[in-house]
XYZ file of C-alpha atoms in Angstrom:
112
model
C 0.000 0.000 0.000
C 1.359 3.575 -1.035
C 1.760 6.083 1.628
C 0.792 8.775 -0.363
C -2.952 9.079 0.417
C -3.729 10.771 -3.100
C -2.718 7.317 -4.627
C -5.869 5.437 -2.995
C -8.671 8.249 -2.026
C -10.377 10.712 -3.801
C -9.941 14.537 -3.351
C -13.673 14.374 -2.019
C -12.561 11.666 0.533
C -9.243 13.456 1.459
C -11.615 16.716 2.029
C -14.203 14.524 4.035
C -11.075 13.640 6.809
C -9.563 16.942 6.843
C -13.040 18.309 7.878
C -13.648 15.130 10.536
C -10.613 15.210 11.900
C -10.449 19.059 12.075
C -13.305 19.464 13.940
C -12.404 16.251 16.331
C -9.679 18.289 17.570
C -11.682 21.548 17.823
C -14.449 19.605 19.863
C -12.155 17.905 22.250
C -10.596 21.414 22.836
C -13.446 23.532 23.249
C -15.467 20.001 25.135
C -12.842 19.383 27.299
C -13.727 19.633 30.759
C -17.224 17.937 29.598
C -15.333 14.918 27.739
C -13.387 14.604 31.089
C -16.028 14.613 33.568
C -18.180 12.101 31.363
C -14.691 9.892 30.500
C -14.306 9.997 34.199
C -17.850 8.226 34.969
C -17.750 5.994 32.128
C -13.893 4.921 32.892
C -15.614 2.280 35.245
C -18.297 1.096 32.427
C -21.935 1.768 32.128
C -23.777 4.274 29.243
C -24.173 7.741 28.790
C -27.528 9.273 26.233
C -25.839 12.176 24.351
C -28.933 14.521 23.016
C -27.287 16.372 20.220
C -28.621 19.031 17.822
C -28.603 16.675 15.168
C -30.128 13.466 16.969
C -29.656 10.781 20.334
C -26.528 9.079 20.849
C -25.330 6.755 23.278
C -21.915 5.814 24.760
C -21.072 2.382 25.638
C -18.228 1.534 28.500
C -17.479 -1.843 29.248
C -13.990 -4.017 29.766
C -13.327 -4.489 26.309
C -14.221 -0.905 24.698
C -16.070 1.720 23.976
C -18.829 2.270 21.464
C -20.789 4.707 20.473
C -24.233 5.128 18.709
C -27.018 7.011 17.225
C -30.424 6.109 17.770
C -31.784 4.971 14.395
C -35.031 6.455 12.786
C -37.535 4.294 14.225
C -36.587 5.934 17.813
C -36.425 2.218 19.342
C -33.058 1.067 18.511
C -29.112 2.198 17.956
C -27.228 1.734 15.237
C -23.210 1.398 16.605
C -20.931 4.034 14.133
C -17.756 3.137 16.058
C -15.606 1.408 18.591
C -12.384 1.972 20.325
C -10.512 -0.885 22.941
C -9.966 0.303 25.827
C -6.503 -0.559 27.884
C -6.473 -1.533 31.882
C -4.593 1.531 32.207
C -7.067 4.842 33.538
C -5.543 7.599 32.430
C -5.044 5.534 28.665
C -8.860 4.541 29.084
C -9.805 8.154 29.509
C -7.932 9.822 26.988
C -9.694 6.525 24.797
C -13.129 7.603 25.888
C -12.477 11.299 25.391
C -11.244 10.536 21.651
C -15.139 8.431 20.920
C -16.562 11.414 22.671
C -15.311 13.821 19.931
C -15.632 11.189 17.363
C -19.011 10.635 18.256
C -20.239 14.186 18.197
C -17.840 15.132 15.172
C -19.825 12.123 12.824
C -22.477 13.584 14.124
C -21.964 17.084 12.897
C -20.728 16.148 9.855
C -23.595 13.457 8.916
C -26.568 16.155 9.582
C-alpha cells in the first residue's frame, strides 16, 4: 500500500477527513472539561444518552471498549458508528473515551 494518500482516495474523501478530523480536535478542545467529567464516569463502564442538535446518541463503556451510537429512525433502537478498545490503564482509558466522545459528536456534525 502507497503512503501517499492521493494514490488510494479521492480529493472528495481526502476533504471529508480533513473536515472530521479538524473538527475532532476543535471539539475535544473547546469540550474538554465535559469529555473529562463524562470519561471519568464511564472509565468504570456503564452508558451515557448524548442529546445532540442533530439526533440521540449513546456511549457504551465496558472491559473491552467503547462504542458509540445514534439512535436509528424508528426511535427504538441504535445503530453502533464506532468502537475503540480500551486498555487496563485509567488515564489511557480516559484519553480513549475522550477521543469516541469527539468522534461521536464530530460524525455527528458532519452526517446532519
Amino acid at each position: 500500500m502507497s503512503e501517499i494518500p492521493d494514490d488510494f482516495l479521492s480529493e472528495e474523501d481526502l476533504a471529508w477527513e480533513r473536515t472530521f478530523f479538524s473538527l475532532m480536535m476543535e471539539l475535544k478542545r473547546s469540550n474538554s472539561s465535559r469529555y473529562e467529567d463524562l470519561a471519568g464516569r464511564l472509565s468504570v463502564g456503564g452508558e451515557e444518552i448524548l442529546e445532540l442538535s442533530t439526533g440521540t446518541y449513546k456511549i457504551s463503556v465496558d472491559n473491552n471498549g467503547c462504542a458509540y451510537s445514534c439512535r436509528e429512525a424508528d426511535g427504538k433502537n441504535f445503530q453502533r458508528l464506532g468502537w475503540v478498545k480500551l486498555t487496563a490503564d485509567p488515564a489511557e482509558r480516559i484519553n480513549a473515551i475522550k477521543d469516541a466522545l469527539a468522534e461521536c459528536e464530530a460524525r455527528a456534525q458532519i452526517d446532519a
